[in-house]
Amino acid sequence: MSTEEKSLHFIEQIIEENLAKGFPQNKLRFRFPPEPNGYLHIGHAKSICLNFGLGLKYNAPVNLRFDDTNPAKEEQEYVDAIKEDLQWLGFQWDKELYASDYFQQLHDWAILLIKKGKAYIDSQSSEAMAEQKGTPSQPGVDSPFRNRSVEENLALFEGMKNGDFVEGTHVLRAKIDMTSSNMLMRDPIMYRILHKEHHRTGDDWCIYPMYDYTHGESDYLEQISHSICTLEFVMHRELYDWFLDQIYDENLVRPHQYEFARLNLNYTVMSKRKLLQLVQENFVSGWDDPRMPTISGLRRRGYTAASIRKFCENIGVAKRENIIDYSLLEFCLRDDLNKKAPRVMAVLDPVKVVISNYPEGKEEWLEAENNQEDESAGFRKVPFSKEFYIEREDFLEVAPAKFFRLSIGNEVRLKNAYIIKGESVVKDAAGNITEIHVTYDEDSRSGSGTEASKRKVAGTLHWVSVKHAVEAEVRLYDRLFIDEAPDSHKEKSFLDFINPNSLLTVKGYVEPSLQTAVSGDKFQFQRLGYFNVDKDSTTSKLVFNKTVGLKDAWEEKGKKDSNSINNALKDINKYFKVNTREERIAIRTAIGETLAGISNYSLLQNSFKKNINNNKSSLLFANLILKYAPLKVSDYDKEELQKLLNMSLRSESTFVRSRAVLNLTHLEFDLDFKNSFREEILKLEANPPKNASEREKEFIEYFLK
């Protein structure tokens, strides 16, 4: 096998094998089949890039087919949004088609199946059908209506079609095998009654086909050669093939279904239902809120189509599910924007600086490079004057040794301008700094070629001239969820992990070159990150969205939190070695402060579980997580709590036993749970271990009271 062939993903390998065995290349045809019941998200982008990428690779047409079989959830708004997203991503479909185009043909094939004795009308309730369908380990039983006559089935189906029955009274089921090991083959529903208006067919139909029946037959009608789905459809393939078997003409292309692993991204949710909930319950402003993982949300935030395509290329196409780190998506974006985005200056938390020795009324226009990564980007002019803004965090009156920004007595360079030195400050009545007074070195202008201009100073600051500054609203977006797996925790809603700081709005100042910026324009605010002009922006009010920072703050925070956990665990070992109670209190307090500052639910839960073992340091640490971490008692698994506290009460260490008793005494456990440990604690009271401390005995006595 050649190197090129080895680099093919498994679906490309399948196609290559098909072609090698004689399948005509001009018969290759793919499709992207979204349901128009929500906006597309980043997970769909993987499927889009896969299907359209195959079309480009093999010069084969790709259909856009809307699987619009559920009028209760589908809207024209979603159709329009999906088309816009596809075109923005850079793809163009061959034919725009709809499953509703095939309603008549699907109906006619359903009649054919009834006449062949392979479909019947079931009049049971949905609850009764679910019960008689059995379980994965127990076969189903036949419906009492399974052997209705062909004539009765045809008459009832016609009545369903004509609107003679209310919803839920009848369904059309395929007659397959109620004992099949694949539960999807146990007489699946083909049609149900829905008295809902369809976004395309209006009220022409009162019955609508189910997805499993529609999908393969639509592929067949369109002569799709390779029907590519995500892994959750593996069990559906047998049913896909069964429906095709009933109508297949060997002179036509028979579609085949192949499954790949869908995209799972941490720190977000991919369920359309949950995304809709975020919209409907006003956690976000809409489907295109820049915090949403929707393609429209990413576009509004400032993501580029190229970065999303690159991301999909990097994660590849595989058969195994895995979770992709959000940081990879942001890396692809930074890499793209770094090459394209013009550099500009903006100040988001301003404090005014006055150059005391700069001439009154003087104004200079200094040359600034637009993008050092792009030689063709050229230069622009930025105005400089006696007063300008810098970021408040870029100044300290008294600076520590490694503070390389402005402070009293120290020098910094202003980007594209001069070297300045901090001299004094002006404060308001509350002691807040309102002005910083500096002096400048007149000969140090950047690019002037003087000796002073070549002088090295520790730091370089961005700035904006007060006189020329353009006020702007800047929306500082962050991840919508604070947990890496917000919808994976039992007994917890994904909404419990909403990041309260996912949007902060500030008033900032930008350089005047941005006055004419329009919606969609992208910039690097130097030293701050990448920003995008929002659609809310007007000529009289600029609005910018923070797209992504220059560095991965979340990865840094994640590493910091993990390191904090590991360091705290090391400190636990010292707890058992120090000699005085004061020293132990100091260690415990420091560990408590560390744990209280960690908001990553998954990290805390994993650390808690990991430390439920017979090691005394681990047991004490798990008890301290229980005591200090910002989680409720109800957030922990009850069996794990039971195991931890039982092991702790039987520990060799008086410190571990004492902490367990204290936790049981003071934390909000329910009474029955607390009392389940009473017998164990009575044993400790009756027969105290030799190393039992007086404080442990006091804690036990207090608990038993």
XYZ file of C-alpha atoms in Angstrom:
705
model
C 0.000 0.000 0.000
C 1.380 3.436 -0.902
C 1.953 6.238 1.582
C -0.937 8.146 0.031
C -3.274 5.195 0.491
C -2.237 4.811 4.135
C -3.252 8.403 4.767
C -6.811 7.776 3.568
C -9.467 7.634 6.279
C -11.615 4.507 6.445
C -14.511 5.869 4.354
C -12.122 6.915 1.594
C -10.628 3.419 1.768
C -14.119 1.920 1.320
C -14.773 4.128 -1.696
C -11.394 3.238 -3.204
C -12.172 -0.467 -2.758
C -15.599 0.002 -4.370
C -14.020 1.741 -7.340
C -11.347 -0.963 -7.630
C -14.082 -3.604 -7.774
C -15.773 -1.849 -10.675
C -18.193 0.651 -9.177
C -18.409 3.477 -11.759
C -16.931 6.735 -10.452
C -19.671 8.699 -12.254
C -22.206 6.903 -10.045
C -20.700 8.254 -6.825
C -23.118 10.599 -5.106
C -23.190 11.865 -1.527
C -25.609 13.876 0.566
C -25.783 16.031 3.682
C -29.200 15.354 5.290
C -29.990 17.811 8.119
C -33.300 17.888 9.946
C -34.570 21.497 9.867
C -35.451 21.493 13.576
C -32.626 23.711 14.810
C -29.477 25.510 13.759
C -26.378 23.585 12.704
C -23.599 23.300 15.282
C -19.896 22.489 15.189
C -20.705 18.767 15.261
C -22.575 19.110 11.978
C -19.547 20.885 10.518
C -17.620 17.607 10.741
C -20.308 15.807 8.714
C -20.510 18.706 6.247
C -16.754 18.729 5.675
C -16.732 14.946 5.317
C -19.547 14.689 2.762
C -18.669 17.747 0.721
C -14.981 16.902 1.010
C -15.670 13.507 -0.571
C -17.623 15.261 -3.312
C -14.642 17.491 -4.074
C -12.122 14.643 -3.886
C -14.049 12.390 -6.279
C -15.639 15.117 -8.389
C -19.021 13.743 -7.342
C -22.265 15.650 -6.686
C -23.431 16.236 -3.112
C -27.112 16.806 -2.409
C -28.476 18.970 0.365
C -31.544 17.058 1.518
C -33.684 18.282 4.368
C -35.192 15.346 6.260
C -38.350 17.267 7.057
C -40.685 14.556 8.325
C -41.738 16.134 11.646
C -43.789 19.311 11.133
C -44.138 19.733 14.902
C -40.493 20.804 15.200
C -39.439 22.035 11.763
C -39.480 25.595 10.471
C -38.464 27.514 7.365
C -36.184 29.632 9.579
C -34.013 26.573 10.171
C -33.933 25.706 6.461
C -32.686 29.197 5.608
C -30.098 29.174 8.401
C -28.718 25.780 7.334
C -28.291 26.938 3.741
C -26.535 30.115 4.892
C -24.165 28.109 7.119
C -23.240 25.692 4.337
C -22.428 28.466 1.903
C -20.469 30.388 4.526
C -18.375 27.273 5.195
C -17.495 27.342 1.501
C -19.586 24.481 0.127
C -22.198 24.406 -2.621
C -24.649 21.540 -3.039
C -25.707 19.976 -6.332
C -29.440 19.673 -5.657
C -31.577 21.133 -2.914
C -34.049 18.410 -1.997
C -36.522 17.592 0.758
C -37.855 14.341 2.160
C -41.250 16.001 1.754
C -40.630 15.871 -2.018
C -41.102 12.124 -1.665
C -44.200 11.982 0.542
C -46.363 10.581 -2.259
C -43.802 7.946 -3.287
C -43.217 6.929 0.327
C -46.970 6.605 0.781
C -47.254 4.468 -2.347
C -44.473 2.170 -1.150
C -46.230 1.886 2.224
C -49.375 0.735 0.384
C -47.219 -1.832 -1.431
C -45.868 -3.181 1.864
C -49.406 -3.451 3.277
C -50.513 -5.396 0.209
C -47.489 -7.716 0.548
C -48.435 -8.390 4.179
C -45.291 -6.637 5.393
C -46.967 -3.698 7.163
C -50.039 -3.339 9.380
C -52.006 -0.772 11.331
C -51.504 -0.995 15.095
C -54.145 0.624 17.312
C -52.451 0.135 20.662
C -51.388 3.022 22.865
C -47.734 4.013 22.700
C -47.292 2.697 26.267
C -48.718 -0.715 25.310
C -46.488 -0.906 22.238
C -43.422 -0.052 24.276
C -44.259 -2.764 26.805
C -44.897 -5.499 24.228
C -41.701 -4.623 22.376
C -39.677 -6.352 25.119
C -36.159 -5.551 26.280
C -32.665 -6.175 24.868
C -32.586 -9.460 26.808
C -36.275 -10.376 26.419
C -38.029 -10.846 23.048
C -41.109 -8.843 22.211
C -44.591 -10.209 21.702
C -46.863 -9.731 18.717
C -49.335 -6.891 18.706
C -52.957 -8.043 18.910
C -53.458 -6.132 15.629
C -50.510 -7.737 13.805
C -52.684 -10.093 11.773
C -55.290 -7.652 10.563
C -56.379 -8.339 7.007
C -54.834 -6.471 4.106
C -58.227 -4.900 3.375
C -58.679 -3.614 6.929
C -55.116 -2.251 7.013
C -55.614 -0.445 3.691
C -58.925 1.053 4.845
C -57.461 2.255 8.150
C -54.376 3.666 6.438
C -56.600 5.571 4.025
C -58.584 6.924 6.974
C -55.365 8.008 8.673
C -54.300 9.790 5.496
C -57.691 11.509 5.166
C -57.599 12.850 8.736
C -60.396 10.634 10.069
C -58.575 9.789 13.302
C -57.044 11.794 16.113
C -53.319 11.689 16.822
C -52.131 8.599 18.657
C -55.013 6.306 17.719
C -53.250 4.371 14.951
C -49.769 3.895 13.492
C -48.482 1.948 10.524
C -45.834 -0.618 11.532
C -43.530 -2.748 9.413
C -44.083 -6.469 10.019
C -40.556 -7.793 10.583
C -39.589 -9.816 13.684
C -40.730 -9.203 17.253
C -38.041 -11.604 18.534
C -35.105 -9.957 16.756
C -32.026 -9.274 18.893
C -32.044 -5.818 17.292
C -34.954 -4.055 18.957
C -35.222 -1.645 16.026
C -36.344 -4.600 13.906
C -39.271 -5.379 16.215
C -42.006 -4.050 13.953
C -40.857 -0.411 13.765
C -43.341 2.406 13.187
C -43.430 3.688 9.605
C -46.191 6.336 9.838
C -47.922 8.269 12.598
C -50.852 10.697 12.569
C -49.920 14.376 13.007
C -52.488 17.104 12.471
C -49.797 19.733 12.030
C -49.114 22.112 9.179
C -45.900 21.335 7.323
C -43.562 24.185 6.374
C -43.659 23.060 2.702
C -46.694 20.850 2.149
C -49.066 22.831 4.366
C -52.021 20.692 5.485
C -51.899 18.291 2.511
C -50.970 15.409 4.787
C -52.274 14.144 8.121
C -49.743 11.305 8.269
C -45.976 11.669 8.286
C -43.301 9.000 7.717
C -40.785 8.144 10.421
C -37.112 8.952 9.948
C -35.948 5.319 9.720
C -38.399 4.604 6.927
C -37.768 7.857 5.078
C -34.013 8.064 5.211
C -32.900 5.037 3.211
C -35.739 5.339 0.718
C -34.820 8.988 0.092
C -31.194 7.967 -0.444
C -32.424 5.396 -2.963
C -34.618 7.887 -4.814
C -31.649 10.244 -5.105
C -29.299 7.380 -6.035
C -26.907 8.138 -3.203
C -24.023 5.678 -3.354
C -22.566 6.140 0.131
C -24.920 7.184 2.937
C -22.684 8.398 5.746
C -24.122 8.613 9.269
C -22.784 8.892 12.806
C -22.174 5.883 15.046
C -25.534 5.993 16.818
C -27.051 4.759 13.559
C -25.071 1.485 13.506
C -28.059 -0.453 14.843
C -30.309 1.288 12.313
C -28.363 -0.108 9.349
C -30.199 -3.447 9.421
C -33.523 -1.619 9.226
C -32.163 0.716 6.524
C -31.338 -2.344 4.435
C -34.662 -4.091 5.161
C -36.693 -1.172 3.816
C -34.459 -1.033 0.725
C -34.931 -4.757 0.164
C -38.662 -4.201 -0.263
C -38.375 -1.792 -3.196
C -34.877 -2.214 -4.663
C -34.477 -2.469 -8.443
C -31.174 -4.171 -9.259
C -30.724 -1.913 -12.292
C -30.288 1.101 -9.991
C -27.607 2.090 -7.483
C -28.285 0.646 -4.061
C -27.197 2.987 -1.254
C -25.058 1.599 1.571
C -24.860 3.112 5.029
C -21.506 3.736 6.733
C -20.984 5.147 10.201
C -18.267 7.388 11.631
C -17.662 8.844 15.083
C -19.440 12.125 15.617
C -17.710 15.159 17.076
C -17.790 15.406 20.869
C -16.377 18.683 22.150
C -15.722 19.424 25.806
C -17.087 22.482 27.625
C -20.242 22.528 25.515
C -23.414 20.619 24.630
C -24.300 19.309 21.175
C -27.915 18.276 21.669
C -30.292 20.409 19.585
C -32.881 19.975 22.313
C -30.521 21.407 24.920
C -29.376 24.199 22.625
C -33.033 25.087 22.022
C -33.564 25.100 25.794
C -30.716 27.594 26.195
C -32.440 29.851 23.656
C -35.986 29.471 24.965
C -35.009 29.997 28.607
C -32.907 33.075 27.733
C -29.551 31.757 28.889
C -28.355 33.094 25.539
C -29.714 35.767 23.218
C -30.508 33.397 20.352
C -29.189 30.582 18.180
C -26.435 32.899 16.937
C -25.328 34.040 20.386
C -21.509 34.077 20.196
C -21.302 31.662 23.148
C -23.282 28.988 21.298
C -21.503 26.119 19.464
C -23.755 26.745 16.472
C -22.071 27.637 13.199
C -23.977 30.921 13.173
C -22.846 31.627 16.747
C -19.230 30.861 15.913
C -19.476 33.049 12.798
C -20.884 35.957 14.812
C -18.194 35.540 17.436
C -15.535 35.912 14.761
C -14.599 32.374 13.753
C -13.516 31.940 10.168
C -14.799 29.265 7.821
C -11.201 28.259 7.104
C -10.494 27.656 10.804
C -13.535 25.391 11.175
C -12.629 23.430 8.045
C -9.055 23.069 9.347
C -10.354 21.895 12.716
C -12.489 19.216 11.043
C -9.493 18.149 8.971
C -7.264 17.922 12.052
C -9.635 15.777 14.115
C -10.014 13.334 11.214
C -12.615 10.665 10.506
C -12.636 7.604 12.743
C -14.847 4.776 13.993
C -14.223 5.338 17.698
C -15.882 8.031 19.801
C -13.580 10.433 21.617
C -13.805 13.870 23.164
C -11.987 16.709 21.425
C -10.561 19.522 23.508
C -12.131 22.910 22.787
C -8.596 24.280 22.831
C -7.910 22.581 19.478
C -10.755 24.532 17.861
C -9.363 27.754 19.327
C -5.853 26.845 18.171
C -7.082 26.459 14.576
C -8.768 29.850 14.858
C -5.698 31.618 16.276
C -3.532 30.075 13.591
C -5.820 31.410 10.855
C -6.433 34.855 12.375
C -2.750 35.335 13.112
C -2.089 35.322 9.360
C -5.088 37.455 8.383
C -6.171 39.827 11.137
C -4.794 43.408 11.094
C -3.128 44.520 14.349
C -4.712 47.531 15.994
C -4.666 49.145 19.419
C -7.562 49.209 21.864
C -7.794 49.804 25.611
C -10.601 48.037 27.487
C -9.972 49.110 31.101
C -8.569 52.599 30.619
C -6.578 54.836 32.881
C -5.338 58.176 31.562
C -1.627 58.911 31.180
C -0.298 62.462 30.801
C 3.209 63.179 29.432
C 4.322 66.195 31.454
C 7.166 67.167 29.116
C 5.272 66.667 25.844
C 4.333 69.975 24.137
C 0.768 71.193 24.618
C -1.334 70.799 21.486
C 1.263 68.738 19.677
C -0.045 65.849 17.589
C 1.904 63.204 15.668
C 0.842 60.483 13.255
C 3.097 57.515 13.770
C 3.629 54.596 11.413
C 2.351 51.201 12.579
C 2.654 47.814 10.894
C -0.689 46.174 10.103
C 0.381 42.545 10.334
C 3.939 41.307 10.694
C 2.787 37.870 9.441
C 1.628 39.368 6.131
C 4.100 41.503 4.192
C 1.373 42.718 1.858
C -0.675 44.150 4.734
C 1.361 47.358 4.750
C 1.318 50.124 7.339
C -1.151 52.630 8.778
C -0.909 55.915 10.678
C -1.919 56.166 14.333
C -2.245 59.488 16.176
C -0.183 60.295 19.261
C -0.635 63.195 21.689
C 0.091 64.405 25.204
C -2.670 62.311 26.802
C -3.436 58.687 26.094
C -5.076 55.643 27.684
C -3.351 52.456 28.800
C -4.795 49.354 30.483
C -5.215 49.878 34.216
C -3.465 46.566 34.933
C -0.381 47.821 33.057
C 0.519 50.149 35.927
C 1.537 49.644 39.550
C 2.805 52.407 41.788
C 5.210 50.038 43.471
C 6.059 47.098 41.276
C 7.407 43.676 42.270
C 10.686 42.489 40.756
C 9.208 40.766 37.702
C 6.622 43.400 36.786
C 7.708 44.541 33.320
C 5.096 47.223 32.802
C 4.800 50.836 33.888
C 5.555 51.880 37.470
C 6.952 54.879 39.288
C 10.620 55.292 38.401
C 10.597 52.595 35.708
C 10.553 52.854 31.910
C 8.470 51.105 29.237
C 8.087 51.560 25.510
C 4.804 52.594 23.965
C 4.105 50.462 20.889
C 5.159 52.348 17.701
C 5.936 55.437 19.836
C 8.273 56.540 22.640
C 9.903 55.327 25.827
C 8.175 56.786 28.895
C 9.017 56.817 32.597
C 6.527 56.830 35.482
C 6.790 59.921 37.671
C 3.642 60.377 39.803
C -0.091 59.666 40.087
C -3.311 61.556 40.758
C -5.929 59.868 42.942
C -9.559 60.526 43.752
C -11.028 60.774 47.262
C -11.376 56.992 47.442
C -7.710 56.473 46.618
C -8.284 55.267 43.057
C -5.722 56.335 40.470
C -7.310 58.697 37.932
C -4.162 59.874 36.135
C -0.597 58.709 35.723
C 2.009 61.383 35.009
C 5.073 60.370 33.008
C 7.942 61.884 31.074
C 9.072 60.770 27.650
C 12.383 60.515 25.856
C 11.912 62.691 22.776
C 14.682 60.901 20.858
C 13.306 57.395 21.444
C 10.558 57.298 18.778
C 10.259 53.805 17.286
C 11.786 53.466 13.847
C 13.601 56.828 13.975
C 17.018 55.175 13.882
C 18.422 57.154 16.821
C 20.479 55.540 19.553
C 17.666 56.236 21.991
C 15.156 54.460 19.766
C 17.313 51.331 19.892
C 17.510 51.372 23.668
C 16.055 48.220 25.241
C 13.460 48.454 27.997
C 11.697 45.598 29.768
C 8.140 46.062 28.513
C 6.046 47.393 25.634
C 2.498 48.710 26.147
C -0.379 49.372 23.775
C -2.220 52.695 24.072
C -4.825 54.938 22.456
C -4.606 58.729 22.184
C -7.335 60.336 24.342
C -8.019 63.069 21.801
C -8.500 60.596 18.947
C -9.981 57.644 20.805
C -13.193 56.106 19.460
C -15.512 54.757 22.143
C -16.728 51.186 21.610
C -18.837 48.587 23.355
C -16.760 45.444 23.790
C -18.380 42.131 24.650
C -15.936 39.829 26.389
C -17.169 36.324 25.677
C -15.927 33.229 27.444
C -16.986 29.595 27.435
C -20.655 29.088 28.251
C -19.984 26.222 30.666
C -17.457 25.958 33.473
C -17.377 22.150 33.398
C -15.726 20.071 30.704
C -18.683 17.665 30.483
C -21.761 19.682 31.494
C -24.352 17.131 30.368
C -22.683 13.970 31.669
C -23.417 14.117 35.392
C -26.208 12.084 36.956
C -28.739 14.037 38.968
C -27.329 17.314 37.621
C -28.722 19.525 34.902
C -26.300 20.851 32.313
C -27.725 24.258 33.224
C -26.096 23.950 36.657
C -22.750 24.507 34.951
C -23.524 27.757 33.156
C -20.541 30.088 33.429
C -21.785 33.267 35.181
C -18.926 35.180 33.554
C -19.486 33.941 30.003
C -20.322 37.519 28.937
C -18.954 40.745 30.360
C -19.655 44.018 28.557
C -17.208 46.910 28.930
C -16.702 50.364 27.448
C -13.374 50.569 25.698
C -11.484 52.901 23.396
C -10.062 51.979 20.007
C -7.776 53.774 17.599
C -9.520 55.925 14.966
C -8.694 53.599 12.050
C -11.529 51.367 13.330
C -14.166 54.067 12.933
C -15.179 52.643 9.537
C -15.078 48.963 10.550
C -18.175 46.981 9.572
C -19.881 43.813 10.757
C -17.661 40.778 10.309
C -14.345 42.670 10.221
C -11.714 40.949 12.325
C -8.769 42.446 14.195
C -6.110 41.583 16.681
C -6.307 44.031 19.579
C -2.625 43.993 20.435
C -1.792 42.184 23.671
C -5.513 41.470 24.251
C -6.707 38.973 21.680
C -8.765 38.700 18.500
C -11.977 40.685 18.124
C -14.791 40.800 15.591
C -17.237 43.583 14.703
C -20.698 42.426 15.794
C -23.822 42.722 13.685
C -25.237 45.134 16.311
C -22.511 47.635 15.424
C -23.520 50.909 13.745
C -21.671 53.940 12.404
C -22.471 55.778 15.633
C -21.767 52.879 18.014
C -19.054 50.309 17.414
C -19.630 46.883 18.985
C -16.862 44.297 19.156
C -16.990 40.663 20.248
C -13.982 39.004 21.796
C -13.367 35.993 19.593
C -10.439 34.361 21.375
C -7.485 35.399 23.510
C -3.888 35.330 22.355
C -3.236 32.454 24.749
C -5.356 29.546 25.917
C -6.469 30.823 29.314
C -8.659 27.749 29.915
C -5.839 25.315 29.323
C -3.674 27.348 31.675
C -6.447 27.394 34.294
C -7.005 23.655 33.860
C -3.323 22.946 34.391
C -3.257 25.331 37.353
C -6.261 23.626 38.981
C -4.780 20.163 38.388
C -1.471 21.304 39.838
C -3.277 22.830 42.815
C -4.995 19.515 43.515
C -1.697 17.634 43.264
C 0.125 20.139 45.478
C -2.663 20.071 48.051
C -2.416 16.285 48.166
C 1.326 16.590 48.805
C 0.615 19.033 51.629
C -1.661 16.436 53.211
C 1.394 14.261 53.842
C 2.934 17.116 55.865
C -0.252 17.202 57.970
C 0.687 13.870 59.550
C 4.301 14.894 60.194
C 4.006 18.279 61.918
C 3.980 18.359 65.713
C 1.562 21.112 66.688
C -2.136 21.691 66.215
C -1.413 25.219 64.948
C 0.705 23.811 62.127
C -2.034 21.351 61.180
C -4.647 24.115 61.165
C -2.437 26.220 58.868
C -2.032 23.321 56.421
C -5.740 22.482 56.491
C -6.699 26.141 55.978
C -4.393 26.483 52.973
C -5.772 23.280 51.423
C -9.308 24.484 52.093
C -8.657 27.787 50.319
C -7.198 25.919 47.342
C -10.181 23.563 47.059
C -12.694 26.390 47.489
C -11.148 28.203 44.509
C -11.612 25.307 42.056
C -14.860 25.404 40.074
C -14.198 22.463 37.750
C -16.903 20.008 38.818
C -15.429 17.054 36.923
C -11.931 17.620 38.324
C -13.257 17.776 41.899
C -15.460 14.709 41.409
C -12.629 12.693 39.901
C -10.255 13.728 42.678
C -12.864 12.781 45.269
C -13.421 9.305 43.782
C -9.723 8.689 43.212
C -8.898 9.306 46.882
C -11.397 6.890 48.385
C -8.853 4.219 49.290
C -7.133 2.842 52.377
C -4.315 5.379 52.360
C -4.764 7.778 55.282
C -3.565 10.810 53.283
C -6.028 10.042 50.506
C -8.926 9.550 52.924
C -8.208 12.825 54.697
C -7.955 14.627 51.340
C -11.306 13.207 50.141
C -12.871 14.376 53.419
C -11.415 17.850 52.918
C -12.819 17.970 49.370
C -16.180 17.143 50.917
C -15.719 19.914 53.474
C -14.251 22.761 51.379
C -14.969 22.251 47.661
C -17.819 24.373 46.234
C -20.054 21.309 45.701
C -23.173 20.308 47.593
C -23.402 17.030 49.486
C -26.105 16.013 47.010
C -23.595 16.350 44.146
C -21.709 13.284 45.354
C -22.714 9.688 44.689
C -24.315 8.286 47.845
C -22.520 4.936 47.608
C -19.177 6.695 47.298
C -19.982 8.868 50.323
C -20.931 5.742 52.270
C -17.681 4.054 51.290
C -15.530 7.090 52.154
C -17.058 7.653 55.574
C -17.019 3.968 56.554
C -13.361 3.649 55.539
C -12.533 6.895 57.345
C -14.219 5.837 60.610
C -12.178 2.612 60.515
C -8.917 4.361 59.612
C -5.766 3.937 61.690
C -5.453 7.741 61.871
C -7.167 9.775 64.565
C -7.057 12.786 62.204
C -8.990 10.929 59.498
C -11.542 9.557 61.977
C -12.008 13.012 63.509
C -12.555 14.689 60.128
C -15.129 12.046 59.137
C -17.052 12.571 62.395
C -16.901 16.356 61.936
C -18.187 16.066 58.361
C -21.063 13.844 59.492
C -21.874 16.315 62.271
C -21.766 19.570 60.352
C -22.483 18.881 56.659
C -26.027 18.757 55.332
C -26.536 14.999 55.107
C -30.079 13.743 55.539
C -30.866 12.281 58.963
C -31.218 8.675 57.799
C -27.788 8.840 56.149
C -26.189 10.263 59.308
C -27.843 7.652 61.503
C -26.532 4.846 59.295
C -23.085 5.574 60.804
C -24.275 5.755 64.415
C -23.398 2.154 65.223
C -19.864 2.574 63.850
C -19.349 5.719 65.931
C -20.756 4.019 69.065
C -18.051 1.370 68.632
C -15.431 4.115 68.578
C -16.898 5.549 71.780
C -17.048 2.192 73.556
C -13.610 1.017 72.449
C -11.485 4.048 71.547
C -8.395 3.196 69.466
C -5.111 3.548 71.349
C -4.182 6.627 69.315
C -7.561 8.332 69.753
C -7.027 11.988 70.633
C -9.047 13.879 73.210
C -10.449 16.021 70.385
C -11.639 12.906 68.525
C -13.448 11.788 71.686
C -15.035 15.236 71.994
C -16.217 15.134 68.352
C -17.731 11.668 68.876
C -19.510 12.789 72.024
C -20.868 15.865 70.211
C -22.113 13.772 67.277
C -23.892 11.250 69.536
C -25.682 14.065 71.359
